[in-house]
mmCIF file of C-alpha atoms in Angstrom:
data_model
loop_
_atom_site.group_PDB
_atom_site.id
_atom_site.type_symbol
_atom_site.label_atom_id
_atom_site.label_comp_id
_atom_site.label_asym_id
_atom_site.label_seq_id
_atom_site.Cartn_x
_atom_site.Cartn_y
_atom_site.Cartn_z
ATOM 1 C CA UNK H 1 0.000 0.000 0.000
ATOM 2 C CA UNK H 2 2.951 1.983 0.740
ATOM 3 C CA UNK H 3 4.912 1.894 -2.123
ATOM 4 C CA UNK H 4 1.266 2.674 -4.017
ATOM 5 C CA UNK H 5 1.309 5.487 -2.498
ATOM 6 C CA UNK H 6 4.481 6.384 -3.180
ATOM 7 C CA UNK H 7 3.977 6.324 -6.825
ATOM 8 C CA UNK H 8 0.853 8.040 -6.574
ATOM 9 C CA UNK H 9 2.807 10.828 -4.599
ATOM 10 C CA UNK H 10 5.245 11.161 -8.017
ATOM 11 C CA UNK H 11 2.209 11.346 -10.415
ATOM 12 C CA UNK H 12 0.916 13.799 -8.105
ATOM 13 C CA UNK H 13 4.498 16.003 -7.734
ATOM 14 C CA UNK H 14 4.411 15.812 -11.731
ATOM 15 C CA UNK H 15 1.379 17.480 -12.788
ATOM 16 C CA UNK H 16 1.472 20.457 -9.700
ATOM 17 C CA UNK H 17 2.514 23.504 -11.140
ATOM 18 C CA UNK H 18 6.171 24.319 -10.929
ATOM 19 C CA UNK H 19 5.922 27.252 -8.889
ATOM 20 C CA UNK H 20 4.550 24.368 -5.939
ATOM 21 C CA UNK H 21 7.030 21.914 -6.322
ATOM 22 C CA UNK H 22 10.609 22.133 -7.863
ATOM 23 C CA UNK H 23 13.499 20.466 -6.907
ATOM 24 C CA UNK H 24 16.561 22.510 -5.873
ATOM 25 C CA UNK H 25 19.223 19.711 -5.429
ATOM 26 C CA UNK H 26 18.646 17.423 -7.936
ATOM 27 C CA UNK H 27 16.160 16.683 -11.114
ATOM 28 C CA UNK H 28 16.656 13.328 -10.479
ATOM 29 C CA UNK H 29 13.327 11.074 -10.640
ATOM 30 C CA UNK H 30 12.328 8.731 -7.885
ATOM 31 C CA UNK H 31 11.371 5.178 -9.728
ATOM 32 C CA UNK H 32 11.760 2.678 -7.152
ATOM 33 C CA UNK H 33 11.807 3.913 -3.808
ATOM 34 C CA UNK H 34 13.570 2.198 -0.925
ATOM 35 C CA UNK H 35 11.627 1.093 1.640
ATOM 36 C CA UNK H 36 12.542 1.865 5.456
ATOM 37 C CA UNK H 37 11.832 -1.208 7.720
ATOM 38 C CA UNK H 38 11.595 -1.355 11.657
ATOM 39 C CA UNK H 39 14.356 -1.956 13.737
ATOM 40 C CA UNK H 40 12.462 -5.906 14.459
ATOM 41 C CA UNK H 41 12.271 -6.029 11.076
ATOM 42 C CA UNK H 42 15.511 -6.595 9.976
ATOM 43 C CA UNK H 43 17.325 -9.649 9.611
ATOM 44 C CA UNK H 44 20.402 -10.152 11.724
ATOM 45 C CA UNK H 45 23.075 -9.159 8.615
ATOM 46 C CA UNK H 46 20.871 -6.365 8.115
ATOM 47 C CA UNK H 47 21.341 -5.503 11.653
ATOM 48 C CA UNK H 48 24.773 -6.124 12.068
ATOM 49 C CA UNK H 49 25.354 -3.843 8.835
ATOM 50 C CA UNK H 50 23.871 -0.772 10.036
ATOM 51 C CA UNK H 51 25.575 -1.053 13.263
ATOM 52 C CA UNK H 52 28.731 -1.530 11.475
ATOM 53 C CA UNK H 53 28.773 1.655 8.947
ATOM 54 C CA UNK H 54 27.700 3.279 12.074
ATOM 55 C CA UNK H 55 31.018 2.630 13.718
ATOM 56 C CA UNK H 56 32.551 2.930 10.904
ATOM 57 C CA UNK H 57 31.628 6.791 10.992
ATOM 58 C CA UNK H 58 33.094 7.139 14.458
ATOM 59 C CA UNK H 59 36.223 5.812 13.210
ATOM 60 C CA UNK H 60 36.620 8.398 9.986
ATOM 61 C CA UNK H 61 38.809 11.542 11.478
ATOM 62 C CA UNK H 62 37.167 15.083 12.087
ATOM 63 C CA UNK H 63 35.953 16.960 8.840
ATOM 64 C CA UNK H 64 37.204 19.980 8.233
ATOM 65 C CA UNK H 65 34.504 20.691 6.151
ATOM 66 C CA UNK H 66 31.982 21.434 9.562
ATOM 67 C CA UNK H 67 31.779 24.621 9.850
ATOM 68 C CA UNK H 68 28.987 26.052 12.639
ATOM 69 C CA UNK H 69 26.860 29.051 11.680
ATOM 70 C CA UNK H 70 24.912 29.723 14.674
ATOM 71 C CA UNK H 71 27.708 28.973 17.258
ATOM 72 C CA UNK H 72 25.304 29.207 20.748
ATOM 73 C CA UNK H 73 26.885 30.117 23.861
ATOM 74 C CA UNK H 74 25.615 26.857 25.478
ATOM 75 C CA UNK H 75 27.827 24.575 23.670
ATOM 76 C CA UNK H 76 31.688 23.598 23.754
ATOM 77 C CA UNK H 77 33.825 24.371 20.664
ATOM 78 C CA UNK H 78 34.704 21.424 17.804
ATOM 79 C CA UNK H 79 36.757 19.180 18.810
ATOM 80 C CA UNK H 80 39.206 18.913 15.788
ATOM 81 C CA UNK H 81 40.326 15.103 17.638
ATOM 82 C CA UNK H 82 36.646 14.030 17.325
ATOM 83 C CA UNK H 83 35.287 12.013 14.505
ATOM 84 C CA UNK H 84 33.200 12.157 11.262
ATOM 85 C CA UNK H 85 30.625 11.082 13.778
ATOM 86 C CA UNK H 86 30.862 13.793 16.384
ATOM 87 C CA UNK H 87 30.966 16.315 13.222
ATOM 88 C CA UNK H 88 27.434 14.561 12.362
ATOM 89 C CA UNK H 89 26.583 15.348 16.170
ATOM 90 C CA UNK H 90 27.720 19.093 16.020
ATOM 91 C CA UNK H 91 25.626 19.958 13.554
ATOM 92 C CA UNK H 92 22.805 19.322 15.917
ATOM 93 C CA UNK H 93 24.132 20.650 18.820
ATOM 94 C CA UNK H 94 25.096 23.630 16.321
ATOM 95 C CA UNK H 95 21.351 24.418 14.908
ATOM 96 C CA UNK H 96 19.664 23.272 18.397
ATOM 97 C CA UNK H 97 17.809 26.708 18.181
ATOM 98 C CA UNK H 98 16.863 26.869 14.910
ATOM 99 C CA UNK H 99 15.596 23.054 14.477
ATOM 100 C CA UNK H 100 13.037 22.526 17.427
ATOM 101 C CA UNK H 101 9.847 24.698 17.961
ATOM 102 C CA UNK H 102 10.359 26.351 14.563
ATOM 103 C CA UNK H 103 9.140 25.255 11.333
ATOM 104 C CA UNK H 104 12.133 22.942 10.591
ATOM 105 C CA UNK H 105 11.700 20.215 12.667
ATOM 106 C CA UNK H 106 9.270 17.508 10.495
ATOM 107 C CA UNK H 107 11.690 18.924 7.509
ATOM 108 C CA UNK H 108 15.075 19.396 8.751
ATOM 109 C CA UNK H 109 15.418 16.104 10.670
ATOM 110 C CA UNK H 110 13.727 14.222 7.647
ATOM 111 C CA UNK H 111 16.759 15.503 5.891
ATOM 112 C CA UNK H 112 19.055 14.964 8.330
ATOM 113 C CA UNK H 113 18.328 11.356 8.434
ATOM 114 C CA UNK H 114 18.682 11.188 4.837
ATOM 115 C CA UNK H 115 21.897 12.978 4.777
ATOM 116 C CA UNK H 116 23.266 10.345 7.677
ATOM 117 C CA UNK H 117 22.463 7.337 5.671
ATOM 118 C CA UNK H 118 24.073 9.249 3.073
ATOM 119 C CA UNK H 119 26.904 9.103 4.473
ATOM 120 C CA UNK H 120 26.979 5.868 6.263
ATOM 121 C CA UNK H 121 26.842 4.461 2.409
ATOM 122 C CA UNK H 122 29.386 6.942 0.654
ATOM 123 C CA UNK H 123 31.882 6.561 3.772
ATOM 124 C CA UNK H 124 31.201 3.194 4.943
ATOM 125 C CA UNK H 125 29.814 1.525 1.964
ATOM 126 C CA UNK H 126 26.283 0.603 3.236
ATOM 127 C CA UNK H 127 24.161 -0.832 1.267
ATOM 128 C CA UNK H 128 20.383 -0.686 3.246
ATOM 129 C CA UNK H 129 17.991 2.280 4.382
ATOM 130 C CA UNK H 130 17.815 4.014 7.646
ATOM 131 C CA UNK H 131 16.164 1.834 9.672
ATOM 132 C CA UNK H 132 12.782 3.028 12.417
ATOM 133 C CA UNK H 133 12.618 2.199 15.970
ATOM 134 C CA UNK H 134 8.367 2.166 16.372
ATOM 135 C CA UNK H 135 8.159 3.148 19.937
ATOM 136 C CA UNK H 136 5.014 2.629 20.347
ATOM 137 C CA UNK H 137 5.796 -0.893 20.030
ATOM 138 C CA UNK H 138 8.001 -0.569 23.673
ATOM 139 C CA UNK H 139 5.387 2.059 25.267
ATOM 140 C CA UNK H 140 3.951 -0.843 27.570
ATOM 141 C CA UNK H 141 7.391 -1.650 29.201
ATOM 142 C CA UNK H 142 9.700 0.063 27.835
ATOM 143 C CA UNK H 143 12.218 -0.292 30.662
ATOM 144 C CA UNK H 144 11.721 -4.334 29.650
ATOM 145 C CA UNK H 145 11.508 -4.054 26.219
ATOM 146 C CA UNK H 146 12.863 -6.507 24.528
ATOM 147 C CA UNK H 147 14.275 -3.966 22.248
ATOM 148 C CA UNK H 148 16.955 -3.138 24.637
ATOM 149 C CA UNK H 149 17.448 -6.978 25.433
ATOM 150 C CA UNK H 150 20.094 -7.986 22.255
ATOM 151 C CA UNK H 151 23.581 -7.667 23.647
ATOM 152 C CA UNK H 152 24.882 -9.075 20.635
ATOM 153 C CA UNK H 153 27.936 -7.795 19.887
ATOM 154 C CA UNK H 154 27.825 -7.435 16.033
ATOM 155 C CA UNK H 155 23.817 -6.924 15.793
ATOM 156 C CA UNK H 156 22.549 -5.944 19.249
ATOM 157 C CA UNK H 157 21.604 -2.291 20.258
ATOM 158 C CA UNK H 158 22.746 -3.283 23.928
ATOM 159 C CA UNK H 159 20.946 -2.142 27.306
ATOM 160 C CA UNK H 160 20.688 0.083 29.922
ATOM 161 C CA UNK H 161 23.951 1.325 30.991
ATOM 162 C CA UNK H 162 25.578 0.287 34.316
ATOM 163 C CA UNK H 163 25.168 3.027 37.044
ATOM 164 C CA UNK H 164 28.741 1.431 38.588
ATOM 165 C CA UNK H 165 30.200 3.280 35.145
ATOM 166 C CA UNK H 166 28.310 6.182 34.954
ATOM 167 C CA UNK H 167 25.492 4.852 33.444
ATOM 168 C CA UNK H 168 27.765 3.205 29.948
ATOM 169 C CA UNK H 169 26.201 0.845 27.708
ATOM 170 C CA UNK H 170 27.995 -2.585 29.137
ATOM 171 C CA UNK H 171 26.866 -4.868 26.020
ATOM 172 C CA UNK H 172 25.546 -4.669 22.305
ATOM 173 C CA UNK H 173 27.150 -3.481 18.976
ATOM 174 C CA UNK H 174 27.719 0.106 20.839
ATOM 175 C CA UNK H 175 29.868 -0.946 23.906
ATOM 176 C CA UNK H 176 32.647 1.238 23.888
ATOM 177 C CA UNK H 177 30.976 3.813 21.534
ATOM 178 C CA UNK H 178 33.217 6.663 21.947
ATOM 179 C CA UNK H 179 31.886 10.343 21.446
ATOM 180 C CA UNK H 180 33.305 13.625 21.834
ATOM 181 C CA UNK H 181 30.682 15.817 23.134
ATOM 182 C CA UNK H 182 30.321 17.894 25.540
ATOM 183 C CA UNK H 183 33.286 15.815 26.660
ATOM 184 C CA UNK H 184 35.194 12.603 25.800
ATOM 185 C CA UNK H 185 33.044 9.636 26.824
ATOM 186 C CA UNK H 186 31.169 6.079 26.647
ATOM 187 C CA UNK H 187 27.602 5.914 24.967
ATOM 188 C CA UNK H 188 25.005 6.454 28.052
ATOM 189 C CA UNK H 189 21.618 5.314 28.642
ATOM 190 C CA UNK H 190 19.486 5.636 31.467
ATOM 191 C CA UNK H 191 15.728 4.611 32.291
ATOM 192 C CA UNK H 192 14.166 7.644 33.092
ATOM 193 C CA UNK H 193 10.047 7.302 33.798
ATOM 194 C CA UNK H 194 9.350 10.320 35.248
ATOM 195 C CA UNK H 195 11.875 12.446 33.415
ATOM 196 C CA UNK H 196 9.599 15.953 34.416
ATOM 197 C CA UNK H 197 9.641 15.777 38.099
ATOM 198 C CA UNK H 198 11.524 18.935 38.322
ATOM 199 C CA UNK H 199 9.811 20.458 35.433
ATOM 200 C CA UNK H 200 7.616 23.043 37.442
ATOM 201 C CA UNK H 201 7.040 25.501 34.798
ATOM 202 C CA UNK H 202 3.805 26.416 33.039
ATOM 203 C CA UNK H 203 5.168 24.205 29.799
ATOM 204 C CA UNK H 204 4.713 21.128 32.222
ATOM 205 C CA UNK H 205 1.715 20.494 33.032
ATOM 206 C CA UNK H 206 1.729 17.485 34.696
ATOM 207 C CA UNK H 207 5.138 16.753 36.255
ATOM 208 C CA UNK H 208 4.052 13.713 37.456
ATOM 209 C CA UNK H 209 3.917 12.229 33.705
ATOM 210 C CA UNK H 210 5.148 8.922 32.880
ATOM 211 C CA UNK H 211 6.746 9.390 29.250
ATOM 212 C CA UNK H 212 5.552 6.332 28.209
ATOM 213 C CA UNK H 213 2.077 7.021 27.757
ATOM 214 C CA UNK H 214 2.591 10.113 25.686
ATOM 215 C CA UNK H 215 3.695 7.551 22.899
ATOM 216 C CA UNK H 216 1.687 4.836 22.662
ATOM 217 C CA UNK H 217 -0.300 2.930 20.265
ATOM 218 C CA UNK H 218 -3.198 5.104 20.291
ATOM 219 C CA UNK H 219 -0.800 8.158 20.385
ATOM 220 C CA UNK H 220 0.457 7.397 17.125
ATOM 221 C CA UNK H 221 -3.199 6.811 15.824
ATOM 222 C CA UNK H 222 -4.454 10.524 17.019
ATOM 223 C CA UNK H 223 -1.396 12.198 15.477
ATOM 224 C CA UNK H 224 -1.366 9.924 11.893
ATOM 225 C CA UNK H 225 -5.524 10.396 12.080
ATOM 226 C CA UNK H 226 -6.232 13.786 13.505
ATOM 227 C CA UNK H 227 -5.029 17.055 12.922
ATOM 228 C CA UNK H 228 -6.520 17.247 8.993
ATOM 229 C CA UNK H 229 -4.712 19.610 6.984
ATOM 230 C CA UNK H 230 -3.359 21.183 10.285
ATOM 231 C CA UNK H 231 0.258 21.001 10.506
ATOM 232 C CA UNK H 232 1.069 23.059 12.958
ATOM 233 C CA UNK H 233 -1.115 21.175 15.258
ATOM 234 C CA UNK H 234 0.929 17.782 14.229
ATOM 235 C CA UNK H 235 3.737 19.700 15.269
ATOM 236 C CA UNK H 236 2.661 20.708 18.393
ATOM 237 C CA UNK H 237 1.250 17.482 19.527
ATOM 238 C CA UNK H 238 4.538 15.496 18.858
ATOM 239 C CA UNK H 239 7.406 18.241 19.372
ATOM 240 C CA UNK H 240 5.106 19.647 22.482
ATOM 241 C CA UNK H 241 7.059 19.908 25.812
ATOM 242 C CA UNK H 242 5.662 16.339 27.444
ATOM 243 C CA UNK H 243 4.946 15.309 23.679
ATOM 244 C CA UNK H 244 5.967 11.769 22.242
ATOM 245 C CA UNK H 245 9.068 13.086 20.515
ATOM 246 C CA UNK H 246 10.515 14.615 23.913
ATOM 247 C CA UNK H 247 9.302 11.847 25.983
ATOM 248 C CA UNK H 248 11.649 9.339 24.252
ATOM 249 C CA UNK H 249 14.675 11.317 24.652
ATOM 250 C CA UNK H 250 14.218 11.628 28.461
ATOM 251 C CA UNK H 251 12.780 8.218 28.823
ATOM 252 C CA UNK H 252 16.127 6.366 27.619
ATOM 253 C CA UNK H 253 18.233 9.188 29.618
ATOM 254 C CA UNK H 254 22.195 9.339 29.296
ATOM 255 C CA UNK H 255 22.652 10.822 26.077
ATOM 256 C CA UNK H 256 19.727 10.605 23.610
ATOM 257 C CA UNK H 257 18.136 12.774 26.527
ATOM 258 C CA UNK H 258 21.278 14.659 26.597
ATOM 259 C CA UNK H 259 22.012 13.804 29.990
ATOM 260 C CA UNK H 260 25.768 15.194 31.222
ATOM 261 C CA UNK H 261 28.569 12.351 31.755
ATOM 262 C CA UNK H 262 30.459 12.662 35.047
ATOM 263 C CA UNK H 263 33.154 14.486 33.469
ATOM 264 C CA UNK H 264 31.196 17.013 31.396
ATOM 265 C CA UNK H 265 32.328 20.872 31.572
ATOM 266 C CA UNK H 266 30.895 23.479 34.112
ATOM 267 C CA UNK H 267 28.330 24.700 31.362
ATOM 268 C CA UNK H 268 26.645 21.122 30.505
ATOM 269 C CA UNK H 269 23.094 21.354 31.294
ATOM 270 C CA UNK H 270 21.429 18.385 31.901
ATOM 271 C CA UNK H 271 17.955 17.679 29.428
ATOM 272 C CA UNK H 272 19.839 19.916 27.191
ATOM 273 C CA UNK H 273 19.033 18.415 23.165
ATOM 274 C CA UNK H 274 21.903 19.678 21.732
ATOM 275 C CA UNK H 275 24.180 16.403 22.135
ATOM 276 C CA UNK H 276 21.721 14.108 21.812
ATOM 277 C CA UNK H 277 22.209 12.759 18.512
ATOM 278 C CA UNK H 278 25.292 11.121 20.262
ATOM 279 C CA UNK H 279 22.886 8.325 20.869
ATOM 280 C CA UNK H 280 22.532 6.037 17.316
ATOM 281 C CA UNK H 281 19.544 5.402 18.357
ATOM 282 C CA UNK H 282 18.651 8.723 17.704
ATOM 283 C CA UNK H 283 18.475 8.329 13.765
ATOM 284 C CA UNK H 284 15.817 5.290 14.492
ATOM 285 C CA UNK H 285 14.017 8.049 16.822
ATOM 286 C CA UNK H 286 13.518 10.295 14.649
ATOM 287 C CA UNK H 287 13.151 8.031 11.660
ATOM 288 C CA UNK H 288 10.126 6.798 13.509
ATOM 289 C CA UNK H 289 9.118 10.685 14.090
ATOM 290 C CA UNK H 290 9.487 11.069 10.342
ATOM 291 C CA UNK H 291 7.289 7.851 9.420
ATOM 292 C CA UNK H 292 4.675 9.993 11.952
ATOM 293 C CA UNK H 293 4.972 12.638 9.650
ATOM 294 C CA UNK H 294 4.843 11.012 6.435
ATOM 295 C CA UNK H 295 1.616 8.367 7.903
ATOM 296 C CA UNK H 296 0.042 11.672 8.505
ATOM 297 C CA UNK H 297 0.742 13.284 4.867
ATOM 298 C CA UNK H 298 -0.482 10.174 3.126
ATOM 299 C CA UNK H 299 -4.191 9.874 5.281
ATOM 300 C CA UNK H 300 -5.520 12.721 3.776
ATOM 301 C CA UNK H 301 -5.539 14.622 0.254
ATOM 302 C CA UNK H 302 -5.395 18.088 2.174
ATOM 303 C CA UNK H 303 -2.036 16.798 4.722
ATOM 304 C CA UNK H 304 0.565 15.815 1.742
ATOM 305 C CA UNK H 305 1.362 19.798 1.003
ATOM 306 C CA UNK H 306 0.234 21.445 4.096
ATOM 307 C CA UNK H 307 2.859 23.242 5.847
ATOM 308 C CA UNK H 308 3.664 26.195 7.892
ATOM 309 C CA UNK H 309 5.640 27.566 10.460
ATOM 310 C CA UNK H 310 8.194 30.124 11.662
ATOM 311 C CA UNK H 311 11.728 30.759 11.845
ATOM 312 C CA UNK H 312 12.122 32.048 15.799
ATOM 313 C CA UNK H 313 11.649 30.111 19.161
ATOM 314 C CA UNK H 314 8.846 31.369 20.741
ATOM 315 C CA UNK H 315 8.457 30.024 24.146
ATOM 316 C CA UNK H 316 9.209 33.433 26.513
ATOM 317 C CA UNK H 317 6.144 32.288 27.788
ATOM 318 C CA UNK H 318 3.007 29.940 27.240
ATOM 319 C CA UNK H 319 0.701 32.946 25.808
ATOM 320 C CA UNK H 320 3.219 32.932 23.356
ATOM 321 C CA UNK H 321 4.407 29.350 23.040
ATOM 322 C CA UNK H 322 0.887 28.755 22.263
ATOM 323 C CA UNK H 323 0.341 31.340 19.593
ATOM 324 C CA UNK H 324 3.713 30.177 17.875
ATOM 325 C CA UNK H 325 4.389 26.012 18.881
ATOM 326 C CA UNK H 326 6.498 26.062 15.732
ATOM 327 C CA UNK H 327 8.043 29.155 15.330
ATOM 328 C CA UNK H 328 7.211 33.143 15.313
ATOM 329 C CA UNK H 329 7.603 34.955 11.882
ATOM 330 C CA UNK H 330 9.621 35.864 9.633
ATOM 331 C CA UNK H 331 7.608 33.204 8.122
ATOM 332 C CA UNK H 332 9.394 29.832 6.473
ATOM 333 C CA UNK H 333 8.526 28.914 2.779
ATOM 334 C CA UNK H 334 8.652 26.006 0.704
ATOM 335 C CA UNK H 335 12.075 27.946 -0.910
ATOM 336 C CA UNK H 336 13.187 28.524 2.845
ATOM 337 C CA UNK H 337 16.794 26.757 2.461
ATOM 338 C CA UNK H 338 18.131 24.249 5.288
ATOM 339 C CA UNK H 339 21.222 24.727 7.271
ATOM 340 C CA UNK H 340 23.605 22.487 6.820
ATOM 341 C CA UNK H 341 27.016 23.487 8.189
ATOM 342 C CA UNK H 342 28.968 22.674 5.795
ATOM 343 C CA UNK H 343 28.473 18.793 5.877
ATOM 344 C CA UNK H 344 26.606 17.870 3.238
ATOM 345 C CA UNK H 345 24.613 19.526 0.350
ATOM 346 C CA UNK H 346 22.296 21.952 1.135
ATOM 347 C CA UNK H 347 18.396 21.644 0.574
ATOM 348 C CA UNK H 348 15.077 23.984 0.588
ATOM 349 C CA UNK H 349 12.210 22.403 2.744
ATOM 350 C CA UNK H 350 10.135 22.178 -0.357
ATOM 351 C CA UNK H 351 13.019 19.268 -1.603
ATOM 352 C CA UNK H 352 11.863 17.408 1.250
ATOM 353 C CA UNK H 353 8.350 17.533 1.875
ATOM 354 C CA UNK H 354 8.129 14.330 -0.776
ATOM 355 C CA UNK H 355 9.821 11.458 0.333
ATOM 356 C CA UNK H 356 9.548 10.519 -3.536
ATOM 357 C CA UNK H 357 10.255 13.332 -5.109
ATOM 358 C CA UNK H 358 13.711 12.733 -6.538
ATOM 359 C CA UNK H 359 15.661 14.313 -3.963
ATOM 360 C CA UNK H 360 14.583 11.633 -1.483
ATOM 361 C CA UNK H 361 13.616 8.090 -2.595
ATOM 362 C CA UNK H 362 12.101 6.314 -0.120
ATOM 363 C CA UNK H 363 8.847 4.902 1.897
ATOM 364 C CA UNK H 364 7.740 3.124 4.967
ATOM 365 C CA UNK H 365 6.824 -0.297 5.821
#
């Protein structure tokens, strides 16, 4: 049904005037899309293949190419010793303020994604598609989940980290992961349930929460089945402060919540996103966020196109937060280009918003 879809979504993209759709990085034509699986999914090569071009990327030296264009005070500098990998990871913690509560999140991390697997196949000669991590799937137990239960070393994601070791992944294909940022460490995870306990502001509503039951099952159904032709309401249900998307960061803890290692600097923050893509997990994330996204597009004739959104953070308070959940104006546009930092070839939102449009090939399951 999917891939139907999918070529219905080209026919579509072909007869829309040009001034709606144009691509901006490539005329290429999408014929045969690729077709993202869940993590569960794939077979144990496939597994052990994405985990390996993975580490491969941690293992390619620092890329001089990186070069930071919004350079917040809240981060450290590039660490020119770091890897390919923790360039990849910069970028985020680079843009933190530009991607999340603006209109670039759906589109920015869609492409972000695409650019990783981009380069886990020019760099590390992969040969699959970014794989999802359906979290809904885990909601139930999550701490439990067999999902964090393969401590394979070649095709298992590991478990919860050891709180003897600062909370380090003991087991899996990411033992030992070394990153960079904010400091030199081991890959971190750590259970986190009630991750807003101390979260007493007017953006939490109910500190109390248990992340788990903002992404569930029935989660994913209101956000893929509701919100017709409203996109900044999608937006604001998944990206909202004790939304699904947030919740699974601070759920796993350590560093896909951006949690600070023991030997972090002074100005770490802890809850902070900016280091989070540290965690690989976080590509499956927020493939998963992007299959939310593109679910959504494909239910309705009036979702595929819609779009809006601003360019500012608007969250000095909730009056505001509320008028703007993704972004204040100056207003983004289909031609609104994408930072990129220097890593990989720029794109325009509009290049994006079809994940067969020629620019991006693929579907999901």
């Amino acid at each position: 049904m999917q891939l139907l879809l999918a070529k219905l979504a080209v026919l579509a993209t072909s007869i829309l005037p040009f001034c709606v759709y144009s691509l901006t990085v490539t005329g290429a034509q999408c014929i045969d899309p690729v077709v993202r699986k869940e993590w569960r999914k794939l077979s144990v090569s496939e597994k052990a293949d994405w985990i390996s071009a993975v580490k491969c990327l941690s293992n390619l030296p620092h890329d001089d190419a990186l070069s930071p264009t919004v350079k917040p005070s809240d981060i450290v500098a590039v660490n020119t010793s770091g890897s390919y990998y923790d360039d990849i990871v910069y970028m985020h913690m680079d843009l933190n303020h530009v991607i999340h509560f603006t209109g670039l999140f759906f589109p920015w991390h869609r492409w972000y994604v695409h650019s990783f697997e981009s380069a886990l196949k020019s760099k590390c000669g992969f040969a699959g598609a970014s794989p999802y991590w359906n979290w809904s799937i885990d909601a139930p137990e999550f701490q439990g989940s067999s999902f964090f239960k393969d401590s394979d070393p070649e095709s298992g994601l590991g478990g919860w980290g050891d709180p003897s070791r600062d909370f380090e992944v003991p087991t899996g294909g990411f033992s030992n992961f070394h990153l960079s940022y904010p400091s030199s460490h081991i890959l971190r995870r750590n259970f986190t349930l009630r991750p807003y306990l101390n979260d007493n502001s007017s953006f939490f509503p109910n500190p109390q929460l248990m992340a788990n039951v903002t992404f569930t099952k029935a989660e994913v159904r209101k956000m893929v089945d509701g919100f017709k032709g409203d996109y900044k309401g999608l937006q604001k249900y998944m990206e909202g402060f004790q939304g699904a998307h947030g919740s699974v960061h601070e759920i796993s803890g350590g560093d896909l919540a951006g949690y600070c290692p023991a030997n972090a600097p002074a100005s770490c923050v802890d809850g902070s996103p900016t280091f989070s893509a540290n965690e690989p997990l976080f590509f499956m994330h927020h493939a998963m966020v992007d299959k939310v996204w593109f679910d959504w597009q494909h239910k309705h004739s009036s979702n595929f196109w819609a779009y809006e959104g601003g360019s500012v953070q608007a969250f000095d308070n909730l009056t505001e937060y509320n008028t703007y959940p993704n972004g204040a104006p100056p207003a983004l546009t289909f031609a609104s280009p994408m930072p990129a930092d220097g890593m990989f070839p720029q794109a325009t939102i509009q290049d994006v918003v079809n994940t067969t449009g020629g620019f991006l090939c693929y579907v999901y399951e």
